[in-house]
PDB file of C-alpha atoms in Angstrom:
ATOM      1  CA  UNK A 269      12.546  -4.207  22.087  1.00  0.00           C
ATOM      2  CA  UNK A 270      11.136  -7.036  24.246  1.00  0.00           C
ATOM      3  CA  UNK A 271      11.462  -5.196  27.621  1.00  0.00           C
ATOM      4  CA  UNK A 272       8.953  -2.629  26.273  1.00  0.00           C
ATOM      5  CA  UNK A 273       6.141  -5.133  25.707  1.00  0.00           C
ATOM      6  CA  UNK A 274       3.082  -4.192  27.730  1.00  0.00           C
ATOM      7  CA  UNK A 275       4.378  -0.688  28.434  1.00  0.00           C
ATOM      8  CA  UNK A 276       3.772   1.059  25.112  1.00  0.00           C
ATOM      9  CA  UNK A 277       0.965   1.199  22.572  1.00  0.00           C
ATOM     10  CA  UNK A 278       3.297   1.735  19.603  1.00  0.00           C
ATOM     11  CA  UNK A 279       6.952   1.030  18.851  1.00  0.00           C
ATOM     12  CA  UNK A 280       9.473   1.951  16.192  1.00  0.00           C
ATOM     13  CA  UNK A 281      10.522  -1.383  14.686  1.00  0.00           C
ATOM     14  CA  UNK A 282      13.443  -0.226  12.541  1.00  0.00           C
ATOM     15  CA  UNK A 283      15.903   2.573  11.792  1.00  0.00           C
ATOM     16  CA  UNK A 284      14.924   6.037  10.569  1.00  0.00           C
ATOM     17  CA  UNK A 285      13.693   6.543   7.074  1.00  0.00           C
ATOM     18  CA  UNK A 286      15.912   8.872   5.088  1.00  0.00           C
ATOM     19  CA  UNK A 287      15.558  10.921   1.891  1.00  0.00           C
ATOM     20  CA  UNK A 288      17.667   8.353   0.025  1.00  0.00           C
ATOM     21  CA  UNK A 289      17.275   4.652  -0.697  1.00  0.00           C
ATOM     22  CA  UNK A 290      20.592   3.650   0.870  1.00  0.00           C
ATOM     23  CA  UNK A 291      24.080   4.994   1.545  1.00  0.00           C
ATOM     24  CA  UNK A 292      26.797   2.639   0.244  1.00  0.00           C
ATOM     25  CA  UNK A 293      28.946   1.197   2.994  1.00  0.00           C
ATOM     26  CA  UNK A 294      26.503   1.853   5.841  1.00  0.00           C
ATOM     27  CA  UNK A 295      25.234  -0.946   8.025  1.00  0.00           C
ATOM     28  CA  UNK A 296      21.700  -2.294   8.150  1.00  0.00           C
ATOM     29  CA  UNK A 297      20.942  -0.265  11.258  1.00  0.00           C
ATOM     30  CA  UNK A 298      21.625   3.139   9.688  1.00  0.00           C
ATOM     31  CA  UNK A 299      18.950   5.551   8.395  1.00  0.00           C
ATOM     32  CA  UNK A 300      17.744   4.788   4.901  1.00  0.00           C
ATOM     33  CA  UNK A 301      14.500   3.797   3.187  1.00  0.00           C
ATOM     34  CA  UNK A 302      15.856   0.353   2.272  1.00  0.00           C
ATOM     35  CA  UNK A 303      16.580  -0.467   5.933  1.00  0.00           C
ATOM     36  CA  UNK A 304      13.158   0.856   6.980  1.00  0.00           C
ATOM     37  CA  UNK A 305      11.502  -1.337   4.349  1.00  0.00           C
ATOM     38  CA  UNK A 306      13.363  -4.478   5.439  1.00  0.00           C
ATOM     39  CA  UNK A 307      12.444  -4.017   9.083  1.00  0.00           C
ATOM     40  CA  UNK A 308       8.810  -3.162   8.321  1.00  0.00           C
ATOM     41  CA  UNK A 309       8.475  -6.392   6.342  1.00  0.00           C
ATOM     42  CA  UNK A 310      10.374  -8.687   8.673  1.00  0.00           C
ATOM     43  CA  UNK A 311       8.843  -7.390  11.903  1.00  0.00           C
ATOM     44  CA  UNK A 312       5.303  -7.183  10.603  1.00  0.00           C
ATOM     45  CA  UNK A 313       4.332 -10.169  12.765  1.00  0.00           C
ATOM     46  CA  UNK A 314       4.736  -8.002  15.875  1.00  0.00           C
ATOM     47  CA  UNK A 315       1.954  -5.652  14.728  1.00  0.00           C
ATOM     48  CA  UNK A 316      -1.159  -5.810  16.946  1.00  0.00           C
ATOM     49  CA  UNK A 317       0.467  -8.552  18.991  1.00  0.00           C
ATOM     50  CA  UNK A 318       3.046  -6.634  20.994  1.00  0.00           C
ATOM     51  CA  UNK A 319       2.003  -3.116  19.959  1.00  0.00           C
ATOM     52  CA  UNK A 320       1.208  -1.063  16.860  1.00  0.00           C
ATOM     53  CA  UNK A 321       4.247  -1.142  14.570  1.00  0.00           C
ATOM     54  CA  UNK A 322       5.755   2.201  13.655  1.00  0.00           C
ATOM     55  CA  UNK A 323       7.706   1.960  10.349  1.00  0.00           C
ATOM     56  CA  UNK A 324       8.779   5.632  10.685  1.00  0.00           C
ATOM     57  CA  UNK A 325       7.556   8.577   8.688  1.00  0.00           C
ATOM     58  CA  UNK A 326       6.635   8.694   5.037  1.00  0.00           C
ATOM     59  CA  UNK A 327       8.673  10.929   2.736  1.00  0.00           C
ATOM     60  CA  UNK A 328       6.342  12.180  -0.011  1.00  0.00           C
ATOM     61  CA  UNK A 329       8.057  15.435  -1.085  1.00  0.00           C
ATOM     62  CA  UNK A 330       9.795  15.447  -4.463  1.00  0.00           C
ATOM     63  CA  UNK A 331      12.835  17.406  -3.188  1.00  0.00           C
ATOM     64  CA  UNK A 332      14.593  14.305  -1.843  1.00  0.00           C
ATOM     65  CA  UNK A 333      16.830  11.751  -3.536  1.00  0.00           C
ATOM     66  CA  UNK A 334      13.994   9.224  -3.522  1.00  0.00           C
ATOM     67  CA  UNK A 335      12.345   8.360  -6.823  1.00  0.00           C
ATOM     68  CA  UNK A 336       8.603   8.668  -7.321  1.00  0.00           C
ATOM     69  CA  UNK A 337       8.427   4.863  -7.362  1.00  0.00           C
ATOM     70  CA  UNK A 338      10.219   4.628  -4.011  1.00  0.00           C
ATOM     71  CA  UNK A 339       7.907   7.177  -2.443  1.00  0.00           C
ATOM     72  CA  UNK A 340       4.865   5.307  -3.778  1.00  0.00           C
ATOM     73  CA  UNK A 341       6.187   1.938  -2.634  1.00  0.00           C
ATOM     74  CA  UNK A 342       6.726   3.066   0.957  1.00  0.00           C
ATOM     75  CA  UNK A 343       3.290   4.688   1.068  1.00  0.00           C
ATOM     76  CA  UNK A 344       1.780   1.405  -0.133  1.00  0.00           C
ATOM     77  CA  UNK A 345       3.862  -0.578   2.388  1.00  0.00           C
ATOM     78  CA  UNK A 346       2.713   1.616   5.291  1.00  0.00           C
ATOM     79  CA  UNK A 347      -0.912   1.450   4.156  1.00  0.00           C
ATOM     80  CA  UNK A 348      -1.173  -2.312   3.642  1.00  0.00           C
ATOM     81  CA  UNK A 349       0.958  -3.361   6.633  1.00  0.00           C
ATOM     82  CA  UNK A 350      -1.321  -1.337   8.886  1.00  0.00           C
ATOM     83  CA  UNK A 351       1.174   0.353  11.175  1.00  0.00           C
ATOM     84  CA  UNK A 352       1.461   3.896  12.493  1.00  0.00           C
ATOM     85  CA  UNK A 353       1.172   6.323   9.576  1.00  0.00           C
ATOM     86  CA  UNK A 354       2.792   9.773   9.872  1.00  0.00           C
ATOM     87  CA  UNK A 355       4.947  12.188   7.914  1.00  0.00           C
ATOM     88  CA  UNK A 356       7.456  14.911   8.685  1.00  0.00           C
ATOM     89  CA  UNK A 357       8.078  16.648   5.340  1.00  0.00           C
ATOM     90  CA  UNK A 358       8.157  20.421   5.278  1.00  0.00           C
ATOM     91  CA  UNK A 359       4.677  21.343   4.072  1.00  0.00           C
ATOM     92  CA  UNK A 360       5.930  23.875   1.519  1.00  0.00           C
ATOM     93  CA  UNK A 361       7.902  21.109  -0.229  1.00  0.00           C
ATOM     94  CA  UNK A 362       4.952  18.754  -0.712  1.00  0.00           C
ATOM     95  CA  UNK A 363       3.441  19.079  -4.186  1.00  0.00           C
ATOM     96  CA  UNK A 364      -0.043  18.042  -5.256  1.00  0.00           C
ATOM     97  CA  UNK A 365       1.022  14.481  -6.128  1.00  0.00           C
ATOM     98  CA  UNK A 366       2.762  14.035  -2.746  1.00  0.00           C
ATOM     99  CA  UNK A 367      -0.238  15.378  -0.879  1.00  0.00           C
ATOM    100  CA  UNK A 368      -2.549  13.058  -2.766  1.00  0.00           C
ATOM    101  CA  UNK A 369      -0.318  10.046  -2.094  1.00  0.00           C
ATOM    102  CA  UNK A 370      -0.268  10.825   1.623  1.00  0.00           C
ATOM    103  CA  UNK A 371      -4.031  11.316   1.734  1.00  0.00           C
ATOM    104  CA  UNK A 372      -4.686   8.012  -0.034  1.00  0.00           C
ATOM    105  CA  UNK A 373      -2.565   6.087   2.469  1.00  0.00           C
ATOM    106  CA  UNK A 374      -5.122   6.992   5.167  1.00  0.00           C
ATOM    107  CA  UNK A 375      -6.703   5.011   6.693  1.00  0.00           C
ATOM    108  CA  UNK A 376      -4.246   2.135   6.620  1.00  0.00           C
ATOM    109  CA  UNK A 377      -5.451  -1.449   6.789  1.00  0.00           C
ATOM    110  CA  UNK A 378      -5.702  -2.963  10.247  1.00  0.00           C
ATOM    111  CA  UNK A 379      -2.939  -5.363   9.289  1.00  0.00           C
ATOM    112  CA  UNK A 380      -1.553  -7.326   6.359  1.00  0.00           C
ATOM    113  CA  UNK A 381       0.037 -10.708   5.903  1.00  0.00           C
ATOM    114  CA  UNK A 382       3.580 -10.596   4.514  1.00  0.00           C
ATOM    115  CA  UNK A 383       3.853 -13.530   2.090  1.00  0.00           C
ATOM    116  CA  UNK A 384       7.224 -15.298   1.776  1.00  0.00           C
ATOM    117  CA  UNK A 385       8.679 -14.146   5.050  1.00  0.00           C
ATOM    118  CA  UNK A 386      10.161 -17.592   5.684  1.00  0.00           C
ATOM    119  CA  UNK A 387      12.280 -17.542   2.537  1.00  0.00           C
ATOM    120  CA  UNK A 388      12.974 -13.947   1.460  1.00  0.00           C
ATOM    121  CA  UNK A 389      14.868 -11.118   3.082  1.00  0.00           C
ATOM    122  CA  UNK A 390      12.702  -8.636   1.166  1.00  0.00           C
ATOM    123  CA  UNK A 391       9.296 -10.309   0.672  1.00  0.00           C
ATOM    124  CA  UNK A 392       7.496  -8.881  -2.349  1.00  0.00           C
ATOM    125  CA  UNK A 393       3.792  -9.509  -1.579  1.00  0.00           C
ATOM    126  CA  UNK A 394       1.416  -8.372   1.171  1.00  0.00           C
ATOM    127  CA  UNK A 395      -2.222  -9.450   1.388  1.00  0.00           C
ATOM    128  CA  UNK A 396      -4.668  -7.520   3.553  1.00  0.00           C
ATOM    129  CA  UNK A 397      -8.387  -7.099   4.208  1.00  0.00           C
ATOM    130  CA  UNK A 398      -9.667  -3.718   3.139  1.00  0.00           C
ATOM    131  CA  UNK A 399     -11.057  -1.609   6.001  1.00  0.00           C
ATOM    132  CA  UNK A 400     -14.143  -0.644   4.027  1.00  0.00           C
ATOM    133  CA  UNK A 401     -15.685  -4.038   3.307  1.00  0.00           C
ATOM    134  CA  UNK A 402     -13.211  -6.731   4.353  1.00  0.00           C
ATOM    135  CA  UNK A 403     -12.481  -7.764   0.790  1.00  0.00           C
ATOM    136  CA  UNK A 404      -8.945  -8.474  -0.462  1.00  0.00           C
ATOM    137  CA  UNK A 405      -6.193  -6.030  -1.413  1.00  0.00           C
ATOM    138  CA  UNK A 406      -2.825  -7.287  -2.639  1.00  0.00           C
ATOM    139  CA  UNK A 407       0.352  -5.201  -2.815  1.00  0.00           C
ATOM    140  CA  UNK A 408       3.220  -6.352  -5.039  1.00  0.00           C
ATOM    141  CA  UNK A 409       6.729  -4.896  -4.789  1.00  0.00           C
ATOM    142  CA  UNK A 410       9.915  -4.871  -6.816  1.00  0.00           C
ATOM    143  CA  UNK A 411      12.755  -4.431  -4.305  1.00  0.00           C
ATOM    144  CA  UNK A 412      15.404  -5.141  -6.957  1.00  0.00           C
ATOM    145  CA  UNK A 413      17.724  -2.466  -8.377  1.00  0.00           C
ATOM    146  CA  UNK A 414      16.384  -3.128 -11.880  1.00  0.00           C
ATOM    147  CA  UNK A 415      12.978  -3.205 -13.544  1.00  0.00           C
ATOM    148  CA  UNK A 416      10.944  -6.343 -12.954  1.00  0.00           C
ATOM    149  CA  UNK A 417       7.560  -7.722 -13.962  1.00  0.00           C
ATOM    150  CA  UNK A 418       5.022  -8.777 -11.316  1.00  0.00           C
ATOM    151  CA  UNK A 419       1.862 -10.827 -11.857  1.00  0.00           C
ATOM    152  CA  UNK A 420      -1.486 -10.596 -10.102  1.00  0.00           C
ATOM    153  CA  UNK A 421      -4.184 -13.255 -10.547  1.00  0.00           C
ATOM    154  CA  UNK A 422      -7.521 -12.431  -8.954  1.00  0.00           C
ATOM    155  CA  UNK A 423      -8.539 -16.105  -9.123  1.00  0.00           C
ATOM    156  CA  UNK A 424      -6.107 -16.802  -6.271  1.00  0.00           C
ATOM    157  CA  UNK A 425      -8.239 -14.662  -3.944  1.00  0.00           C
ATOM    158  CA  UNK A 426     -11.660 -16.254  -3.733  1.00  0.00           C
ATOM    159  CA  UNK A 427     -14.291 -13.584  -4.012  1.00  0.00           C
ATOM    160  CA  UNK A 428     -17.755 -14.880  -4.785  1.00  0.00           C
ATOM    161  CA  UNK A 429     -19.901 -13.416  -7.541  1.00  0.00           C
ATOM    162  CA  UNK A 430     -19.000 -10.830 -10.187  1.00  0.00           C
ATOM    163  CA  UNK A 431     -15.937  -8.760  -9.390  1.00  0.00           C
ATOM    164  CA  UNK A 432     -13.740  -6.029 -10.756  1.00  0.00           C
ATOM    165  CA  UNK A 433     -10.088  -5.276 -10.072  1.00  0.00           C
ATOM    166  CA  UNK A 434      -9.110  -1.789  -8.958  1.00  0.00           C
ATOM    167  CA  UNK A 435      -5.601  -0.460  -9.487  1.00  0.00           C
ATOM    168  CA  UNK A 436      -4.976   1.119  -6.074  1.00  0.00           C
ATOM    169  CA  UNK A 437      -2.383   3.620  -7.317  1.00  0.00           C
ATOM    170  CA  UNK A 438      -4.268   4.897 -10.361  1.00  0.00           C
ATOM    171  CA  UNK A 439      -7.767   4.424  -8.924  1.00  0.00           C
ATOM    172  CA  UNK A 440      -8.935   2.855 -12.193  1.00  0.00           C
ATOM    173  CA  UNK A 441     -10.540  -0.474 -13.044  1.00  0.00           C
ATOM    174  CA  UNK A 442      -8.245  -3.047 -14.647  1.00  0.00           C
ATOM    175  CA  UNK A 443      -9.358  -5.105 -17.653  1.00  0.00           C
ATOM    176  CA  UNK A 444      -9.539  -8.834 -16.934  1.00  0.00           C
ATOM    177  CA  UNK A 445      -8.701 -10.888 -13.859  1.00  0.00           C
ATOM    178  CA  UNK A 446      -4.949 -11.367 -14.494  1.00  0.00           C
ATOM    179  CA  UNK A 447      -2.543  -8.412 -14.580  1.00  0.00           C
ATOM    180  CA  UNK A 448       1.145  -8.336 -15.471  1.00  0.00           C
ATOM    181  CA  UNK A 449       2.872  -5.075 -14.631  1.00  0.00           C
ATOM    182  CA  UNK A 450       6.460  -3.956 -15.136  1.00  0.00           C
ATOM    183  CA  UNK A 451       7.645  -2.077 -12.087  1.00  0.00           C
ATOM    184  CA  UNK A 452      10.511   0.381 -11.781  1.00  0.00           C
ATOM    185  CA  UNK A 453      13.288  -0.415  -9.289  1.00  0.00           C
ATOM    186  CA  UNK A 454      11.907  -0.288  -5.704  1.00  0.00           C
ATOM    187  CA  UNK A 455       8.403   0.227  -7.109  1.00  0.00           C
ATOM    188  CA  UNK A 456       5.006  -1.157  -6.177  1.00  0.00           C
ATOM    189  CA  UNK A 457       1.582  -2.051  -7.531  1.00  0.00           C
ATOM    190  CA  UNK A 458      -1.570  -2.576  -5.509  1.00  0.00           C
ATOM    191  CA  UNK A 459      -4.773  -4.293  -6.635  1.00  0.00           C
ATOM    192  CA  UNK A 460      -8.128  -4.626  -4.849  1.00  0.00           C
ATOM    193  CA  UNK A 461     -10.623  -7.361  -5.637  1.00  0.00           C
ATOM    194  CA  UNK A 462     -14.051  -5.702  -5.444  1.00  0.00           C
ATOM    195  CA  UNK A 463     -17.290  -7.639  -5.630  1.00  0.00           C
ATOM    196  CA  UNK A 464     -19.953  -5.901  -7.740  1.00  0.00           C
ATOM    197  CA  UNK A 465     -22.580  -7.529  -5.534  1.00  0.00           C
ATOM    198  CA  UNK A 466     -21.784  -5.182  -2.635  1.00  0.00           C
ATOM    199  CA  UNK A 467     -22.258  -1.488  -1.983  1.00  0.00           C
ATOM    200  CA  UNK A 468     -18.510  -0.835  -1.625  1.00  0.00           C
ATOM    201  CA  UNK A 469     -17.478  -0.223  -5.214  1.00  0.00           C
ATOM    202  CA  UNK A 470     -16.212   3.307  -4.605  1.00  0.00           C
ATOM    203  CA  UNK A 471     -13.782   2.787  -1.744  1.00  0.00           C
ATOM    204  CA  UNK A 472     -10.618   2.021  -3.656  1.00  0.00           C
ATOM    205  CA  UNK A 473     -10.705   5.250  -5.607  1.00  0.00           C
ATOM    206  CA  UNK A 474     -10.461   7.042  -2.288  1.00  0.00           C
ATOM    207  CA  UNK A 475      -7.588   5.162  -0.647  1.00  0.00           C
ATOM    208  CA  UNK A 476      -4.706   2.842  -1.529  1.00  0.00           C
ATOM    209  CA  UNK A 477      -6.193  -0.020   0.484  1.00  0.00           C
ATOM    210  CA  UNK A 478      -9.803   0.902  -0.249  1.00  0.00           C
ATOM    211  CA  UNK A 479     -12.559   1.776   1.755  1.00  0.00           C
ATOM    212  CA  UNK A 480     -13.510   4.900   3.522  1.00  0.00           C
ATOM    213  CA  UNK A 481     -16.294   6.200   1.232  1.00  0.00           C
ATOM    214  CA  UNK A 482     -18.998   3.523   1.253  1.00  0.00           C
ATOM    215  CA  UNK A 483     -21.831   3.496  -1.236  1.00  0.00           C
ATOM    216  CA  UNK A 484     -25.211   1.822  -1.054  1.00  0.00           C
ATOM    217  CA  UNK A 485     -27.297   0.309  -3.834  1.00  0.00           C
ATOM    218  CA  UNK A 486     -24.303   0.225  -6.176  1.00  0.00           C
ATOM    219  CA  UNK A 487     -24.501  -1.618  -9.495  1.00  0.00           C
ATOM    220  CA  UNK A 488     -21.972  -2.062 -12.303  1.00  0.00           C
ATOM    221  CA  UNK A 489     -23.160  -2.189 -15.913  1.00  0.00           C
ATOM    222  CA  UNK A 490     -22.116  -0.999 -19.351  1.00  0.00           C
ATOM    223  CA  UNK A 491     -18.890   0.556 -18.108  1.00  0.00           C
ATOM    224  CA  UNK A 492     -20.517   2.691 -15.398  1.00  0.00           C
ATOM    225  CA  UNK A 493     -21.249   2.431 -11.686  1.00  0.00           C
ATOM    226  CA  UNK A 494     -24.627   3.653 -10.484  1.00  0.00           C
ATOM    227  CA  UNK A 495     -24.531   4.237  -6.743  1.00  0.00           C
ATOM    228  CA  UNK A 496     -26.140   6.092  -3.899  1.00  0.00           C
ATOM    229  CA  UNK A 497     -23.602   7.970  -1.724  1.00  0.00           C
ATOM    230  CA  UNK A 498     -24.870   9.909   1.264  1.00  0.00           C
ATOM    231  CA  UNK A 499     -28.392   9.709  -0.089  1.00  0.00           C
ATOM    232  CA  UNK A 500     -27.394  11.184  -3.471  1.00  0.00           C
ATOM    233  CA  UNK A 501     -27.695   9.145  -6.709  1.00  0.00           C
ATOM    234  CA  UNK A 502     -24.446   9.262  -8.711  1.00  0.00           C
ATOM    235  CA  UNK A 503     -23.094   7.664 -11.909  1.00  0.00           C
ATOM    236  CA  UNK A 504     -19.376   7.035 -12.458  1.00  0.00           C
ATOM    237  CA  UNK A 505     -17.764   6.117 -15.773  1.00  0.00           C
ATOM    238  CA  UNK A 506     -14.965   3.531 -15.611  1.00  0.00           C
ATOM    239  CA  UNK A 507     -11.707   4.033 -17.513  1.00  0.00           C
ATOM    240  CA  UNK A 508     -13.091   7.073 -19.266  1.00  0.00           C
ATOM    241  CA  UNK A 509     -10.641   9.158 -21.333  1.00  0.00           C
TER     242      UNK A 509
END
């Protein structure tokens, strides 16, 4: 790839994605979501240094061999790593959930830090600044072939003042500052640390990384958010059934 530095704005940094996790017996350069994931993680340091990284297209349709967890995990990976975000599914095969997942991966973060790159072939944590307000979003992954529990502690990400934790996939507020979540094989979780002192409390419900719909004069109290969005006063209930 090095001879292309300075000539192109974006570059594919791995093999094709594929509507399956992996094909037994194939090499690490063959099409497959596992190979695309590995290259996206391990070549993340090239992003916005040599060019914009292109991890290859998302696959959000449910007519492939990918599980829902695998489709979600790659959408999260694309969104928090900040690379080129595109898709090539046949439109008629994308259901409501797939369309929503694709929509919420836009806009991606400008870039994320892959944690553990020096010791893991498949690092399982990415930390990024949300595009809406610059606060912290953390993505956790389970790249194993079995279920695994991940742990998120908001105290590790110093946000001053009162804060709430958004679950980026569900768009709901999480109780407490420490979350333990069991993930399916090749699954993901994403959490955003949102300060209640700012006017950006609504962003994470819109996108995986947070941030495109900014509110002003937002306050959190008694399980509701009172905010002004586009000049209109609105009230949102948190974790309502």
